[in-house]
PDB file of C-alpha atoms in Angstrom:
ATOM      1  CA  MET A 255      19.933  15.401   0.595  1.00 43.00           C
ATOM      2  CA  ALA A 256      17.759  18.638   0.223  1.00 42.00           C
ATOM      3  CA  ASP A 257      19.050  18.556  -3.594  1.00 46.00           C
ATOM      4  CA  GLU A 258      17.666  14.865  -4.152  1.00 44.00           C
ATOM      5  CA  LYS A 259      14.408  15.653  -2.327  1.00 44.00           C
ATOM      6  CA  GLU A 260      14.003  18.921  -4.495  1.00 42.00           C
ATOM      7  CA  ASN A 261      14.594  16.844  -7.819  1.00 50.00           C
ATOM      8  CA  ILE A 262      12.134  13.649  -7.115  1.00 52.00           C
ATOM      9  CA  GLY A 263       9.163  15.151  -8.562  1.00 46.00           C
ATOM     10  CA  GLU A 264      11.333  16.949 -11.500  1.00 50.00           C
ATOM     11  CA  LYS A 265       9.300  14.905 -14.236  1.00 59.00           C
ATOM     12  CA  LYS A 266       5.933  16.232 -13.053  1.00 87.00           C
ATOM     13  CA  TYR A 267       4.301  13.152 -12.667  1.00 96.00           C
ATOM     14  CA  LYS A 268       1.257  12.672 -10.425  1.00 98.00           C
ATOM     15  CA  TYR A 269       1.138  10.092  -7.974  1.00 98.00           C
ATOM     16  CA  SER A 270      -2.440   9.099  -6.626  1.00 98.00           C
ATOM     17  CA  ILE A 271      -2.224   7.736  -3.099  1.00 98.00           C
ATOM     18  CA  ILE A 272      -5.278   5.156  -2.143  1.00 98.00           C
ATOM     19  CA  ILE A 273      -5.823   4.419   1.652  1.00 97.00           C
ATOM     20  CA  PRO A 274      -8.358   2.613   2.518  1.00 95.00           C
ATOM     21  CA  THR A 275     -10.057   2.859   6.260  1.00 96.00           C
ATOM     22  CA  PHE A 276     -12.049   1.125   8.566  1.00 94.00           C
ATOM     23  CA  ASN A 277     -12.084   2.914  12.165  1.00 94.00           C
ATOM     24  CA  GLU A 278      -9.090   4.711  11.566  1.00 95.00           C
ATOM     25  CA  ARG A 279     -10.162   8.203  12.978  1.00 94.00           C
ATOM     26  CA  LEU A 280      -6.635   8.563  15.399  1.00 92.00           C
ATOM     27  CA  ASN A 281      -4.602   7.458  12.616  1.00 94.00           C
ATOM     28  CA  ILE A 282      -5.784   9.245   9.306  1.00 96.00           C
ATOM     29  CA  ALA A 283      -4.914  13.004  10.097  1.00 96.00           C
ATOM     30  CA  ILE A 284      -1.161  12.140  10.936  1.00 96.00           C
ATOM     31  CA  ILE A 285      -0.882   9.892   8.085  1.00 96.00           C
ATOM     32  CA  VAL A 286      -2.110  12.729   5.850  1.00 97.00           C
ATOM     33  CA  TYR A 287       0.236  14.855   7.647  1.00 97.00           C
ATOM     34  CA  LEU A 288       3.057  12.893   6.909  1.00 97.00           C
ATOM     35  CA  ILE A 289       2.316  12.188   3.347  1.00 98.00           C
ATOM     36  CA  PHE A 290       2.070  16.337   3.045  1.00 97.00           C
ATOM     37  CA  LYS A 291       5.590  16.596   4.734  1.00 97.00           C
ATOM     38  CA  HIS A 292       7.357  14.076   3.110  1.00 97.00           C
ATOM     39  CA  LEU A 293       5.990  14.482  -0.634  1.00 97.00           C
ATOM     40  CA  ARG A 294       6.612  18.734  -0.736  1.00 94.00           C
ATOM     41  CA  ASP A 295       7.469  18.924  -3.918  1.00 92.00           C
ATOM     42  CA  VAL A 296       5.716  16.402  -5.917  1.00 96.00           C
ATOM     43  CA  ASP A 297       2.114  16.308  -7.019  1.00 97.00           C
ATOM     44  CA  PHE A 298       0.177  13.946  -5.617  1.00 98.00           C
ATOM     45  CA  GLU A 299      -3.641  13.352  -4.486  1.00 98.00           C
ATOM     46  CA  ILE A 300      -4.613  11.363  -1.488  1.00 98.00           C
ATOM     47  CA  ILE A 301      -8.053   9.273  -1.893  1.00 98.00           C
ATOM     48  CA  VAL A 302      -9.248   7.782   0.939  1.00 98.00           C
ATOM     49  CA  VAL A 303     -11.489   5.008   0.681  1.00 98.00           C
ATOM     50  CA  ASP A 304     -13.754   4.511   4.089  1.00 97.00           C
ATOM     51  CA  ASP A 305     -15.814   1.395   4.316  1.00 96.00           C
ATOM     52  CA  GLY A 306     -18.399   3.080   6.607  1.00 95.00           C
ATOM     53  CA  SER A 307     -16.375   3.473   9.983  1.00 96.00           C
ATOM     54  CA  PRO A 308     -18.604   4.140  12.999  1.00 96.00           C
ATOM     55  CA  ASP A 309     -15.782   5.783  14.675  1.00 95.00           C
ATOM     56  CA  GLY A 310     -15.989   9.083  12.526  1.00 95.00           C
ATOM     57  CA  THR A 311     -13.130   8.354  10.122  1.00 97.00           C
ATOM     58  CA  GLN A 312     -15.192  10.318   7.812  1.00 97.00           C
ATOM     59  CA  ASP A 313     -15.823  13.460  10.117  1.00 97.00           C
ATOM     60  CA  ILE A 314     -11.833  13.999  10.324  1.00 97.00           C
ATOM     61  CA  VAL A 315     -11.238  13.134   6.178  1.00 98.00           C
ATOM     62  CA  LYS A 316     -13.652  16.009   5.736  1.00 98.00           C
ATOM     63  CA  GLN A 317     -11.795  18.127   8.065  1.00 97.00           C
ATOM     64  CA  LEU A 318      -8.813  17.586   6.381  1.00 97.00           C
ATOM     65  CA  GLN A 319     -10.554  18.400   2.984  1.00 98.00           C
ATOM     66  CA  GLN A 320     -10.981  22.034   4.437  1.00 97.00           C
ATOM     67  CA  LEU A 321      -7.488  22.163   5.750  1.00 96.00           C
ATOM     68  CA  TYR A 322      -5.822  20.733   2.719  1.00 97.00           C
ATOM     69  CA  GLY A 323      -8.323  21.063  -0.136  1.00 97.00           C
ATOM     70  CA  GLU A 324     -10.801  18.886  -1.621  1.00 97.00           C
ATOM     71  CA  ASP A 325      -8.647  18.319  -4.909  1.00 96.00           C
ATOM     72  CA  ARG A 326      -6.057  17.099  -2.894  1.00 98.00           C
ATOM     73  CA  ILE A 327      -8.106  14.798  -0.264  1.00 98.00           C
ATOM     74  CA  LEU A 328     -10.815  12.770  -2.107  1.00 98.00           C
ATOM     75  CA  LEU A 329     -13.167  10.718   0.263  1.00 98.00           C
ATOM     76  CA  ARG A 330     -14.816   8.361  -1.649  1.00 97.00           C
ATOM     77  CA  ALA A 331     -16.748   6.218   1.017  1.00 96.00           C
ATOM     78  CA  ARG A 332     -18.640   2.836   0.328  1.00 95.00           C
ATOM     79  CA  ALA A 333     -21.876   2.085   2.954  1.00 92.00           C
ATOM     80  CA  LYS A 334     -19.792  -0.922   4.502  1.00 91.00           C
ATOM     81  CA  LYS A 335     -16.978  -3.238   4.680  1.00 88.00           C
ATOM     82  CA  LEU A 336     -16.110  -4.894   1.580  1.00 87.00           C
ATOM     83  CA  GLY A 337     -12.938  -6.062   1.058  1.00 83.00           C
ATOM     84  CA  LEU A 338      -9.275  -4.738   0.682  1.00 83.00           C
ATOM     85  CA  GLY A 339      -9.114  -5.548  -2.999  1.00 85.00           C
ATOM     86  CA  THR A 340     -12.533  -3.868  -3.837  1.00 90.00           C
ATOM     87  CA  ALA A 341     -11.285  -0.919  -2.086  1.00 92.00           C
ATOM     88  CA  TYR A 342      -8.296  -0.259  -4.296  1.00 93.00           C
ATOM     89  CA  ILE A 343     -10.839  -1.042  -7.300  1.00 93.00           C
ATOM     90  CA  HIS A 344     -13.068   1.562  -5.946  1.00 95.00           C
ATOM     91  CA  GLY A 345     -10.433   4.153  -5.282  1.00 97.00           C
ATOM     92  CA  LEU A 346      -8.559   3.456  -8.758  1.00 96.00           C
ATOM     93  CA  LYS A 347     -11.548   4.589 -10.441  1.00 96.00           C
ATOM     94  CA  TYR A 348     -11.032   8.348  -9.106  1.00 98.00           C
ATOM     95  CA  ALA A 349      -7.308   7.998  -9.347  1.00 98.00           C
ATOM     96  CA  THR A 350      -5.846  10.969 -11.905  1.00 98.00           C
ATOM     97  CA  GLY A 351      -2.269  10.235 -11.315  1.00 98.00           C
ATOM     98  CA  ASP A 352       0.103   8.745 -13.762  1.00 98.00           C
ATOM     99  CA  PHE A 353       1.150   6.172 -10.981  1.00 98.00           C
ATOM    100  CA  VAL A 354      -0.935   4.665  -7.826  1.00 98.00           C
ATOM    101  CA  VAL A 355       0.688   4.153  -4.482  1.00 98.00           C
ATOM    102  CA  ILE A 356      -1.509   1.880  -2.072  1.00 97.00           C
ATOM    103  CA  MET A 357      -0.441   2.133   1.567  1.00 96.00           C
ATOM    104  CA  ASP A 358      -1.934   1.429   5.094  1.00 93.00           C
ATOM    105  CA  ALA A 359      -3.640   4.189   7.171  1.00 93.00           C
ATOM    106  CA  ASP A 360      -2.452   2.833  10.425  1.00 90.00           C
ATOM    107  CA  LEU A 361       0.948   4.261  10.629  1.00 90.00           C
ATOM    108  CA  SER A 362       2.482   0.725   9.851  1.00 89.00           C
ATOM    109  CA  HIS A 363       3.525   2.441   6.371  1.00 93.00           C
ATOM    110  CA  HIS A 364       5.814   5.177   7.022  1.00 94.00           C
ATOM    111  CA  PRO A 365       5.194   8.124   4.160  1.00 96.00           C
ATOM    112  CA  LYS A 366       8.913   8.765   4.887  1.00 96.00           C
ATOM    113  CA  TYR A 367       9.734   5.888   2.128  1.00 97.00           C
ATOM    114  CA  LEU A 368       7.330   7.455  -0.308  1.00 98.00           C
ATOM    115  CA  PRO A 369      10.316   9.328  -1.803  1.00 97.00           C
ATOM    116  CA  SER A 370      12.475   6.477  -1.922  1.00 97.00           C
ATOM    117  CA  PHE A 371       9.885   4.375  -3.786  1.00 98.00           C
ATOM    118  CA  ILE A 372       9.323   7.424  -6.438  1.00 98.00           C
ATOM    119  CA  LYS A 373      13.311   7.580  -6.907  1.00 97.00           C
ATOM    120  CA  LYS A 374      13.729   3.867  -7.422  1.00 98.00           C
ATOM    121  CA  GLN A 375      10.853   4.160 -10.226  1.00 97.00           C
ATOM    122  CA  LEU A 376      12.419   7.212 -11.733  1.00 97.00           C
ATOM    123  CA  GLU A 377      15.890   5.488 -11.825  1.00 97.00           C
ATOM    124  CA  THR A 378      14.387   1.877 -13.021  1.00 98.00           C
ATOM    125  CA  ASN A 379      11.432   2.733 -15.108  1.00 97.00           C
ATOM    126  CA  ALA A 380       9.935  -0.120 -12.884  1.00 98.00           C
ATOM    127  CA  SER A 381       6.061  -1.093 -13.574  1.00 98.00           C
ATOM    128  CA  ILE A 382       5.762  -1.994  -9.602  1.00 97.00           C
ATOM    129  CA  VAL A 383       7.770  -0.845  -6.390  1.00 97.00           C
ATOM    130  CA  THR A 384       7.043  -2.652  -3.366  1.00 95.00           C
ATOM    131  CA  GLY A 385       8.498  -2.036   0.175  1.00 95.00           C
ATOM    132  CA  THR A 386      10.219  -5.068   1.644  1.00 91.00           C
ATOM    133  CA  ARG A 387      10.885  -6.173   5.318  1.00 86.00           C
ATOM    134  CA  TYR A 388      13.013  -8.779   4.529  1.00 79.00           C
ATOM    135  CA  VAL A 389      16.203  -7.411   3.085  1.00 80.00           C
ATOM    136  CA  LYS A 390      18.951  -5.917   4.400  1.00 82.00           C
ATOM    137  CA  ASP A 391      17.872  -2.437   6.087  1.00 78.00           C
ATOM    138  CA  GLY A 392      14.406  -3.716   6.353  1.00 71.00           C
ATOM    139  CA  GLY A 393      12.357  -5.170   9.379  1.00 64.00           C
ATOM    140  CA  VAL A 394       9.517  -5.410  11.837  1.00 67.00           C
ATOM    141  CA  HIS A 395       8.870  -3.036  14.821  1.00 67.00           C
ATOM    142  CA  GLY A 396       6.679  -3.995  17.546  1.00 56.00           C
ATOM    143  CA  TRP A 397       5.298  -7.648  16.609  1.00 57.00           C
ATOM    144  CA  ASN A 398       5.818 -10.395  19.023  1.00 61.00           C
ATOM    145  CA  LEU A 399       7.660 -13.242  18.521  1.00 63.00           C
ATOM    146  CA  MET A 400       4.562 -15.657  16.896  1.00 63.00           C
ATOM    147  CA  ARG A 401       3.343 -13.164  14.614  1.00 59.00           C
ATOM    148  CA  LYS A 402       7.372 -12.470  13.189  1.00 59.00           C
ATOM    149  CA  LEU A 403       7.387 -16.346  12.675  1.00 61.00           C
ATOM    150  CA  THR A 404       4.066 -16.459  11.095  1.00 61.00           C
ATOM    151  CA  SER A 405       4.511 -13.700   8.543  1.00 63.00           C
ATOM    152  CA  ARG A 406       7.951 -14.799   7.703  1.00 62.00           C
ATOM    153  CA  GLY A 407       6.748 -18.731   7.319  1.00 64.00           C
ATOM    154  CA  ALA A 408       3.930 -17.345   5.074  1.00 66.00           C
ATOM    155  CA  ASN A 409       6.269 -15.318   2.834  1.00 65.00           C
ATOM    156  CA  VAL A 410       9.198 -18.341   2.896  1.00 64.00           C
ATOM    157  CA  LEU A 411       6.081 -20.974   2.078  1.00 66.00           C
ATOM    158  CA  ALA A 412       5.007 -18.825  -0.674  1.00 62.00           C
ATOM    159  CA  GLN A 413       8.603 -17.931  -2.017  1.00 63.00           C
ATOM    160  CA  THR A 414       9.239 -21.937  -2.203  1.00 64.00           C
ATOM    161  CA  LEU A 415       5.730 -22.521  -3.866  1.00 61.00           C
ATOM    162  CA  LEU A 416       5.260 -19.479  -6.345  1.00 61.00           C
ATOM    163  CA  TRP A 417       8.554 -18.305  -6.809  1.00 60.00           C
ATOM    164  CA  PRO A 418       7.594 -14.760  -7.604  1.00 62.00           C
ATOM    165  CA  GLY A 419      10.770 -13.070  -7.657  1.00 74.00           C
ATOM    166  CA  VAL A 420      10.085 -10.680  -4.965  1.00 82.00           C
ATOM    167  CA  SER A 421      10.907 -11.044  -1.469  1.00 82.00           C
ATOM    168  CA  ASP A 422       7.988  -9.678   0.442  1.00 83.00           C
ATOM    169  CA  LEU A 423       4.868 -11.174  -0.531  1.00 79.00           C
ATOM    170  CA  THR A 424       2.332 -10.229   1.749  1.00 77.00           C
ATOM    171  CA  GLY A 425       3.161  -6.232   2.308  1.00 82.00           C
ATOM    172  CA  SER A 426       1.163  -3.869   0.964  1.00 87.00           C
ATOM    173  CA  PHE A 427       3.039  -0.718   0.581  1.00 95.00           C
ATOM    174  CA  ARG A 428       3.656  -0.184  -2.923  1.00 97.00           C
ATOM    175  CA  LEU A 429       4.120   2.032  -6.211  1.00 98.00           C
ATOM    176  CA  TYR A 430       2.399   1.230  -9.567  1.00 98.00           C
ATOM    177  CA  LYS A 431       2.235   2.750 -13.030  1.00 98.00           C
ATOM    178  CA  LYS A 432      -1.427   3.320 -13.045  1.00 98.00           C
ATOM    179  CA  CYS A 433      -1.880   1.487 -16.362  1.00 97.00           C
ATOM    180  CA  VAL A 434      -0.148  -1.573 -14.562  1.00 97.00           C
ATOM    181  CA  LEU A 435      -2.390  -1.811 -11.570  1.00 97.00           C
ATOM    182  CA  GLU A 436      -5.452  -1.795 -13.965  1.00 96.00           C
ATOM    183  CA  ASP A 437      -4.293  -4.436 -15.563  1.00 96.00           C
ATOM    184  CA  VAL A 438      -3.206  -6.921 -12.668  1.00 94.00           C
ATOM    185  CA  ILE A 439      -6.045  -5.810 -10.534  1.00 93.00           C
ATOM    186  CA  SER A 440      -8.574  -7.063 -13.381  1.00 90.00           C
ATOM    187  CA  SER A 441      -6.940 -10.455 -13.360  1.00 87.00           C
ATOM    188  CA  CYS A 442      -7.392 -11.080  -9.345  1.00 86.00           C
ATOM    189  CA  VAL A 443     -10.253 -12.939  -7.552  1.00 80.00           C
ATOM    190  CA  SER A 444      -8.902 -12.688  -3.901  1.00 76.00           C
ATOM    191  CA  LYS A 445     -10.007 -10.594  -1.224  1.00 69.00           C
ATOM    192  CA  GLY A 446      -8.577  -9.827   2.532  1.00 65.00           C
ATOM    193  CA  TYR A 447      -5.262 -10.721   3.306  1.00 66.00           C
ATOM    194  CA  VAL A 448      -4.492 -12.929   0.625  1.00 76.00           C
ATOM    195  CA  PHE A 449      -5.416 -10.215  -2.101  1.00 83.00           C
ATOM    196  CA  GLN A 450      -1.535  -8.622  -1.717  1.00 84.00           C
ATOM    197  CA  MET A 451       0.199 -11.829  -2.440  1.00 83.00           C
ATOM    198  CA  GLU A 452      -1.979 -12.687  -5.609  1.00 87.00           C
ATOM    199  CA  MET A 453      -1.365  -8.885  -7.130  1.00 89.00           C
ATOM    200  CA  ILE A 454       2.070  -9.390  -6.927  1.00 90.00           C
ATOM    201  CA  VAL A 455       2.416 -13.069  -8.121  1.00 88.00           C
ATOM    202  CA  ARG A 456       0.433 -12.191 -11.181  1.00 90.00           C
ATOM    203  CA  ALA A 457       2.440  -9.026 -12.088  1.00 93.00           C
ATOM    204  CA  SER A 458       5.364 -11.252 -11.856  1.00 91.00           C
ATOM    205  CA  ARG A 459       3.690 -13.501 -14.168  1.00 89.00           C
ATOM    206  CA  LYS A 460       2.892 -11.167 -16.561  1.00 93.00           C
ATOM    207  CA  GLY A 461       6.383 -10.070 -16.891  1.00 94.00           C
ATOM    208  CA  TYR A 462       6.159  -6.671 -15.119  1.00 96.00           C
ATOM    209  CA  GLN A 463       9.601  -5.108 -13.951  1.00 96.00           C
ATOM    210  CA  ILE A 464       9.251  -5.314  -9.991  1.00 95.00           C
ATOM    211  CA  GLU A 465      12.095  -3.344  -7.446  1.00 96.00           C
ATOM    212  CA  GLU A 466      11.995  -3.217  -4.170  1.00 95.00           C
ATOM    213  CA  VAL A 467      13.065  -0.633  -1.599  1.00 96.00           C
ATOM    214  CA  PRO A 468      13.476  -1.851   2.167  1.00 95.00           C
ATOM    215  CA  ILE A 469      11.053  -0.548   4.361  1.00 95.00           C
ATOM    216  CA  THR A 470      10.769  -1.149   8.142  1.00 91.00           C
ATOM    217  CA  PHE A 471       7.155  -2.331   9.364  1.00 80.00           C
ATOM    218  CA  VAL A 472       5.942  -0.649  12.531  1.00 80.00           C
ATOM    219  CA  ASP A 473       2.658  -2.063  14.195  1.00 66.00           C
ATOM    220  CA  ARG A 474       0.063   0.220  14.797  1.00 52.00           C
ATOM    221  CA  VAL A 475      -0.304   2.478  17.544  1.00 56.00           C
ATOM    222  CA  PHE A 476      -3.941   2.913  17.676  1.00 53.00           C
ATOM    223  CA  GLY A 477      -6.583   0.886  17.024  1.00 51.00           C
ATOM    224  CA  THR A 478      -6.778  -3.004  16.722  1.00 54.00           C
ATOM    225  CA  SER A 479      -5.035  -5.405  14.084  1.00 53.00           C
ATOM    226  CA  LYS A 480      -7.672  -6.698  11.522  1.00 50.00           C
ATOM    227  CA  LEU A 481      -5.590  -9.868  11.109  1.00 50.00           C
ATOM    228  CA  GLY A 482      -7.121 -12.903  12.950  1.00 52.00           C
ATOM    229  CA  GLY A 483      -7.020 -16.648  12.945  1.00 51.00           C
ATOM    230  CA  SER A 484      -9.489 -16.490   9.635  1.00 60.00           C
ATOM    231  CA  GLU A 485      -6.987 -14.425   7.694  1.00 57.00           C
ATOM    232  CA  ILE A 486      -4.421 -16.831   8.027  1.00 58.00           C
ATOM    233  CA  VAL A 487      -6.663 -19.884   6.842  1.00 61.00           C
ATOM    234  CA  GLU A 488      -7.807 -17.462   4.214  1.00 64.00           C
ATOM    235  CA  TYR A 489      -3.771 -16.933   3.049  1.00 57.00           C
ATOM    236  CA  LEU A 490      -3.339 -20.683   3.102  1.00 59.00           C
ATOM    237  CA  LYS A 491      -6.258 -21.098   0.847  1.00 63.00           C
ATOM    238  CA  GLY A 492      -5.123 -18.118  -1.375  1.00 63.00           C
ATOM    239  CA  LEU A 493      -1.728 -19.956  -1.808  1.00 58.00           C
ATOM    240  CA  VAL A 494      -3.305 -23.278  -3.041  1.00 63.00           C
ATOM    241  CA  TYR A 495      -5.376 -21.242  -5.452  1.00 63.00           C
ATOM    242  CA  LEU A 496      -2.471 -19.526  -6.851  1.00 60.00           C
ATOM    243  CA  LEU A 497      -0.406 -22.658  -6.965  1.00 65.00           C
ATOM    244  CA  LEU A 498      -2.887 -24.060  -9.365  1.00 64.00           C
ATOM    245  CA  THR A 499      -3.742 -21.125 -11.669  1.00 72.00           C
ATOM    246  CA  THR A 500      -0.684 -19.147 -12.114  1.00 66.00           C
TER     247      THR A 500
END
């Protein structure tokens, strides 16, 4: 295992990790620490796109910059909450890596999977590597039955209607070739919860190679979930939109 970790970054690619935040003061330092822990031999930068968090998230990020360096931790703040899709577009403008990782700040996406994402991409030359909860060795921890049924039902419905060729459409833990992300994101119009689904569906329609890595999604430990009834309604609207336009 140690040898495998040492060889992960041997081709000297650089990885830009974009983390959108809103009120993640209690999580951002932990996620950054874990990224550094699990990517010790990899060239990477972390781009934090904070949407004007009132809880002091940006102050914590500035302290992390003093600890790790402003070349490793980039704070690219926005004045207010403008949506997940535009957060990635904003972060992408500052990315200097060959590959871009998108992940959540709330610890639901554990950085321990990042070496597996990188290894899978190097082995397959995939355009996209996406984490999935819905294959062998994948799963969800900390959700109640209703949320599990909602997520699973959303994925089954999308699979049936859209045939995207991936098992987890609504996941948001992914690695992209930078040029692929730039291409796909420029054709997306959705915002919020449905944005991730549109990204992967459009990538599939464009013929990009997509590989999957099993992950266990863990419900956030600190803070409150940003998924509510309005996001579910938007998801259903987005599903109809993609059915008609892709």
